[in-house]
């Protein structure tokens, strides 16, 4: 028998503020030297990609973060910075050489913005025992979520040390898996000015409440753009996408949902429109690139 897993998010309530404070405290870490080191720099016609290693916020591990800077743009530093959380393919690849940097990523760089792309625990060279992006109730999954938030925040700590990155104008960009985790990232990390969620939504499985995105949605207050497909089998509109969007704590005037006649791969359908929506959103909330 195949058990049907389903959550009715319209019937659920997020945890109280007191409980949420306890949960959010789990993601904090003590300040410590970054001990950052530039490892390599690669260039293309579009961007400069610098690999940086720094101390992670846990376990004595080293964290790799890529800084991707525009080369053929009219913009000048410090660059507005978009922090990337990728799709789940990153969990199954073992080399960051396989990072996808075309399409919308290239468009954001061409617009005169920098990308900050952490190699989150369990992805690429930092592969671990975690084998799936599906949330579950294990401590292994819980500990990875906490590590992901710390990896993201630690990378922003590093961005604040660079004169060529504008850490006061930060955007979160989460695609698919990164869209699922987006509410945790943008509610716990207060340095974001805006958020873009592509093909993200809520899953039907249960997980420990301190890493359940549903408990974080109402605490998200940054302007948020969501781009989704009407025929997405991973995140259906009625049961997944709409509960995500409607539970965001962002003021109505500062959140937008665009649903197109696409499946999960929303960026492959109406690519020009989706690119325009994203760049217009960044212009609106980070400012037009100068």
Short mmCIF file of C-alpha atoms in Angstrom, two decimals:
data_model
loop_
_atom_site.label_atom_id
_atom_site.label_comp_id
_atom_site.label_asym_id
_atom_site.label_seq_id
_atom_site.Cartn_x
_atom_site.Cartn_y
_atom_site.Cartn_z
CA UNK A 1 0.00 0.00 0.00
CA UNK A 2 1.10 3.53 -0.77
CA UNK A 3 0.14 5.92 2.00
CA UNK A 4 -1.13 9.27 0.82
CA UNK A 5 0.60 12.05 2.73
CA UNK A 6 -1.34 15.27 3.05
CA UNK A 7 -1.39 18.37 5.24
CA UNK A 8 -4.27 20.80 5.30
CA UNK A 9 -2.46 24.08 5.88
CA UNK A 10 -5.74 25.96 6.11
CA UNK A 11 -6.55 23.97 9.25
CA UNK A 12 -3.09 24.33 10.86
CA UNK A 13 -1.89 27.19 13.04
CA UNK A 14 1.73 28.30 13.44
CA UNK A 15 3.36 28.10 16.85
CA UNK A 16 3.03 30.97 19.33
CA UNK A 17 5.48 33.86 19.48
CA UNK A 18 7.08 32.52 22.66
CA UNK A 19 7.68 29.12 21.09
CA UNK A 20 8.88 30.68 17.86
CA UNK A 21 11.45 32.72 19.80
CA UNK A 22 12.86 29.47 21.20
CA UNK A 23 13.00 27.97 17.72
CA UNK A 24 14.68 30.97 16.12
CA UNK A 25 17.31 31.05 18.88
CA UNK A 26 18.45 27.61 17.69
CA UNK A 27 19.79 29.18 14.50
CA UNK A 28 22.05 31.75 16.16
CA UNK A 29 25.78 31.29 16.63
CA UNK A 30 28.60 33.00 18.48
CA UNK A 31 30.61 35.60 16.53
CA UNK A 32 34.01 34.28 15.50
CA UNK A 33 36.76 35.20 13.03
CA UNK A 34 35.96 34.21 9.45
CA UNK A 35 39.51 33.22 8.54
CA UNK A 36 38.49 33.71 4.93
CA UNK A 37 40.80 32.76 2.07
CA UNK A 38 40.38 33.29 -1.64
CA UNK A 39 41.11 29.96 -3.33
CA UNK A 40 40.59 30.62 -7.03
CA UNK A 41 39.14 33.06 -9.55
CA UNK A 42 37.59 32.07 -12.86
CA UNK A 43 36.36 34.47 -15.51
CA UNK A 44 33.90 34.32 -18.38
CA UNK A 45 32.63 36.99 -20.71
CA UNK A 46 29.78 37.66 -18.27
CA UNK A 47 31.16 37.25 -14.76
CA UNK A 48 34.09 36.74 -12.44
CA UNK A 49 33.63 33.75 -10.11
CA UNK A 50 35.73 33.73 -6.94
CA UNK A 51 35.87 30.69 -4.68
CA UNK A 52 36.28 31.65 -1.02
CA UNK A 53 36.73 29.36 1.97
CA UNK A 54 35.88 30.47 5.50
CA UNK A 55 35.16 28.98 8.89
CA UNK A 56 31.63 27.62 9.23
CA UNK A 57 29.57 28.43 12.32
CA UNK A 58 29.65 24.84 13.60
CA UNK A 59 31.76 21.74 14.02
CA UNK A 60 35.11 23.19 13.03
CA UNK A 61 34.09 22.83 9.37
CA UNK A 62 35.12 25.04 6.47
CA UNK A 63 32.43 26.65 4.34
CA UNK A 64 32.90 27.41 0.65
CA UNK A 65 31.14 30.47 -0.75
CA UNK A 66 31.27 31.65 -4.34
CA UNK A 67 31.22 35.38 -5.07
CA UNK A 68 30.08 36.04 -8.62
CA UNK A 69 30.68 39.57 -9.90
CA UNK A 70 29.51 41.19 -13.16
CA UNK A 71 32.08 41.92 -15.86
CA UNK A 72 30.10 43.43 -18.74
CA UNK A 73 27.72 45.68 -16.84
CA UNK A 74 27.48 49.44 -16.57
CA UNK A 75 27.24 49.02 -12.79
CA UNK A 76 30.12 49.81 -10.49
CA UNK A 77 30.85 48.41 -7.02
CA UNK A 78 29.65 48.01 -4.39
CA UNK A 79 27.20 45.68 -6.11
CA UNK A 80 23.74 44.81 -4.89
CA UNK A 81 23.98 41.18 -3.82
CA UNK A 82 21.63 38.26 -4.40
CA UNK A 83 22.14 35.30 -2.04
CA UNK A 84 21.30 32.02 -3.79
CA UNK A 85 19.73 28.89 -2.34
CA UNK A 86 19.61 26.33 -5.16
CA UNK A 87 17.28 23.55 -6.18
CA UNK A 88 17.65 20.04 -4.77
CA UNK A 89 19.93 18.93 -7.59
CA UNK A 90 22.75 20.40 -5.49
CA UNK A 91 22.25 17.60 -2.96
CA UNK A 92 22.96 14.91 -5.53
CA UNK A 93 26.00 16.44 -7.21
CA UNK A 94 29.47 16.19 -5.77
CA UNK A 95 31.25 19.02 -7.56
CA UNK A 96 30.45 22.72 -7.57
CA UNK A 97 31.74 22.69 -11.14
CA UNK A 98 28.21 21.50 -11.89
CA UNK A 99 26.60 24.64 -10.47
CA UNK A 100 24.04 26.11 -12.88
CA UNK A 101 24.90 29.75 -13.54
CA UNK A 102 23.12 30.37 -16.82
CA UNK A 103 19.57 31.54 -17.40
CA UNK A 104 18.21 33.77 -14.66
CA UNK A 105 21.51 33.73 -12.76
CA UNK A 106 23.32 35.13 -15.77
CA UNK A 107 20.53 37.69 -16.23
CA UNK A 108 20.86 38.93 -12.65
CA UNK A 109 24.62 39.32 -13.08
CA UNK A 110 24.17 41.07 -16.41
CA UNK A 111 21.80 43.48 -14.68
CA UNK A 112 24.78 44.65 -12.61
CA UNK A 113 24.28 42.59 -9.45
CA UNK A 114 26.55 40.17 -7.65
CA UNK A 115 25.62 36.65 -6.57
CA UNK A 116 26.64 35.07 -3.28
CA UNK A 117 26.36 31.28 -3.61
CA UNK A 118 27.18 29.30 -0.45
CA UNK A 119 27.92 25.59 -0.73
CA UNK A 120 25.42 24.47 1.88
CA UNK A 121 26.09 21.47 4.08
CA UNK A 122 25.17 18.31 2.19
CA UNK A 123 25.57 19.84 -1.27
CA UNK A 124 28.32 19.45 -3.88
CA UNK A 125 31.73 18.86 -2.23
CA UNK A 126 30.09 19.07 1.22
CA UNK A 127 28.02 15.95 0.64
CA UNK A 128 26.71 14.24 3.77
CA UNK A 129 24.43 11.44 4.94
CA UNK A 130 21.39 13.49 3.90
CA UNK A 131 20.00 11.96 0.71
CA UNK A 132 16.81 13.91 0.05
CA UNK A 133 15.41 17.42 0.19
CA UNK A 134 12.06 16.09 1.42
CA UNK A 135 11.50 17.31 4.99
CA UNK A 136 11.18 14.52 7.55
CA UNK A 137 11.13 14.13 11.32
CA UNK A 138 14.71 12.93 11.75
CA UNK A 139 17.33 14.76 13.77
CA UNK A 140 19.60 14.46 10.73
CA UNK A 141 17.25 16.62 8.68
CA UNK A 142 16.71 19.08 11.54
CA UNK A 143 20.45 19.55 12.06
CA UNK A 144 20.98 20.17 8.34
CA UNK A 145 18.34 22.88 8.23
CA UNK A 146 20.00 24.66 11.14
CA UNK A 147 23.36 24.30 9.36
CA UNK A 148 21.90 25.75 6.13
CA UNK A 149 20.72 28.88 7.89
CA UNK A 150 24.10 29.30 9.54
CA UNK A 151 25.89 28.76 6.23
CA UNK A 152 23.77 31.47 4.65
CA UNK A 153 24.26 33.92 7.53
CA UNK A 154 27.96 33.21 7.78
CA UNK A 155 28.30 33.97 4.06
CA UNK A 156 26.55 37.30 4.62
CA UNK A 157 28.99 37.98 7.47
CA UNK A 158 31.72 37.55 4.87
CA UNK A 159 29.94 39.79 2.35
CA UNK A 160 29.97 42.55 4.94
CA UNK A 161 33.78 42.51 4.89
CA UNK A 162 34.04 43.12 1.13
CA UNK A 163 34.03 46.67 -0.24
CA UNK A 164 32.79 45.43 -3.64
CA UNK A 165 29.56 43.96 -2.17
CA UNK A 166 26.71 46.11 -0.83
CA UNK A 167 25.59 44.15 2.22
CA UNK A 168 22.90 46.76 2.88
CA UNK A 169 21.10 45.74 -0.33
CA UNK A 170 20.67 42.00 -0.10
CA UNK A 171 18.08 39.80 -1.78
CA UNK A 172 17.29 36.15 -1.13
CA UNK A 173 16.81 34.00 -4.22
CA UNK A 174 15.43 30.52 -3.61
CA UNK A 175 14.50 28.13 -6.39
CA UNK A 176 12.44 24.97 -5.74
CA UNK A 177 14.20 23.50 -2.68
CA UNK A 178 15.46 27.00 -1.92
CA UNK A 179 11.86 28.21 -2.19
CA UNK A 180 10.71 25.61 0.34
CA UNK A 181 13.37 26.73 2.83
CA UNK A 182 12.89 30.43 2.04
CA UNK A 183 10.54 31.26 4.95
CA UNK A 184 13.11 29.97 7.44
CA UNK A 185 15.97 31.86 5.82
CA UNK A 186 14.20 35.20 5.46
CA UNK A 187 12.57 35.23 8.89
CA UNK A 188 15.64 34.18 10.89
CA UNK A 189 18.14 36.25 8.85
CA UNK A 190 17.15 39.90 9.23
CA UNK A 191 19.59 41.43 6.74
CA UNK A 192 17.54 40.77 3.60
CA UNK A 193 15.74 43.63 1.90
CA UNK A 194 13.63 41.40 -0.34
CA UNK A 195 13.05 37.80 -1.43
CA UNK A 196 12.37 36.03 -4.73
CA UNK A 197 10.88 32.52 -4.57
CA UNK A 198 10.81 30.52 -7.81
CA UNK A 199 8.82 27.25 -8.00
CA UNK A 200 8.57 27.05 -4.22
CA UNK A 201 5.80 25.92 -1.95
CA UNK A 202 4.90 23.82 1.10
CA UNK A 203 5.36 20.05 1.20
CA UNK A 204 2.84 17.56 2.50
CA UNK A 205 5.19 15.66 4.82
CA UNK A 206 5.77 16.33 8.51
CA UNK A 207 8.98 17.57 10.05
CA UNK A 208 10.13 18.74 13.46
CA UNK A 209 8.37 22.04 14.26
CA UNK A 210 11.57 24.04 14.71
CA UNK A 211 12.42 23.41 11.03
CA UNK A 212 8.88 23.45 9.60
CA UNK A 213 8.62 26.31 7.07
CA UNK A 214 4.94 26.74 7.95
CA UNK A 215 5.88 28.02 11.42
CA UNK A 216 8.10 30.68 9.84
CA UNK A 217 5.84 32.01 7.08
CA UNK A 218 3.90 34.48 9.22
CA UNK A 219 7.21 35.84 10.58
CA UNK A 220 8.45 36.75 7.09
CA UNK A 221 8.06 40.51 6.62
CA UNK A 222 10.37 41.27 3.67
CA UNK A 223 8.83 42.04 0.27
CA UNK A 224 8.41 38.69 -1.49
CA UNK A 225 7.87 37.76 -5.14
CA UNK A 226 6.67 34.23 -5.92
CA UNK A 227 6.78 32.71 -9.41
CA UNK A 228 4.96 29.40 -9.80
CA UNK A 229 3.53 26.99 -12.35
CA UNK A 230 -0.16 26.18 -12.50
CA UNK A 231 0.61 22.53 -13.27
CA UNK A 232 3.39 22.00 -10.71
CA UNK A 233 3.11 18.43 -9.38
CA UNK A 234 5.63 19.09 -6.61
CA UNK A 235 3.84 22.15 -5.26
CA UNK A 236 0.15 22.18 -6.31
CA UNK A 237 -1.50 25.58 -6.39
CA UNK A 238 -4.42 25.05 -4.01
CA UNK A 239 -2.80 22.88 -1.35
CA UNK A 240 0.77 24.19 -1.41
CA UNK A 241 1.41 27.46 -3.24
CA UNK A 242 -1.58 29.48 -2.04
CA UNK A 243 -1.15 28.53 1.65
CA UNK A 244 2.50 29.58 1.35
CA UNK A 245 1.65 32.94 -0.20
CA UNK A 246 -1.37 33.72 1.96
CA UNK A 247 0.44 32.95 5.23
CA UNK A 248 3.39 35.24 4.50
CA UNK A 249 3.57 38.01 7.11
CA UNK A 250 4.65 40.46 4.40
CA UNK A 251 2.21 43.37 3.90
CA UNK A 252 -0.16 42.75 0.99
CA UNK A 253 1.27 45.66 -1.02
CA UNK A 254 4.75 44.11 -0.85
CA UNK A 255 4.05 40.56 -1.93
CA UNK A 256 3.19 39.25 -5.36
CA UNK A 257 2.29 35.83 -6.75
CA UNK A 258 2.63 35.12 -10.46
CA UNK A 259 1.17 31.78 -11.61
CA UNK A 260 1.78 30.86 -15.23
CA UNK A 261 0.73 27.92 -17.40
CA UNK A 262 3.86 25.94 -16.55
CA UNK A 263 4.88 22.89 -14.57
CA UNK A 264 7.57 22.91 -11.86
CA UNK A 265 10.13 24.28 -14.32
CA UNK A 266 8.52 27.68 -14.39
CA UNK A 267 11.64 29.46 -15.68
CA UNK A 268 11.52 27.36 -18.84
CA UNK A 269 8.10 28.72 -19.78
CA UNK A 270 7.78 32.38 -20.67
CA UNK A 271 11.44 32.88 -19.80
CA UNK A 272 11.46 36.53 -20.87
CA UNK A 273 8.45 37.36 -18.73
CA UNK A 274 9.87 35.57 -15.68
CA UNK A 275 13.22 37.30 -16.08
CA UNK A 276 11.45 40.65 -16.38
CA UNK A 277 9.39 40.00 -13.25
CA UNK A 278 12.50 39.17 -11.23
CA UNK A 279 14.63 42.09 -12.44
CA UNK A 280 11.75 44.55 -12.01
CA UNK A 281 11.26 43.29 -8.46
CA UNK A 282 14.93 43.73 -7.61
CA UNK A 283 14.86 47.22 -9.12
CA UNK A 284 11.87 48.07 -6.99
CA UNK A 285 13.20 46.88 -3.64
CA UNK A 286 16.99 47.12 -4.00
CA UNK A 287 17.00 50.12 -6.32
CA UNK A 288 17.77 50.56 -9.99
CA UNK A 289 21.37 49.63 -10.68
CA UNK A 290 23.59 52.65 -11.27
#
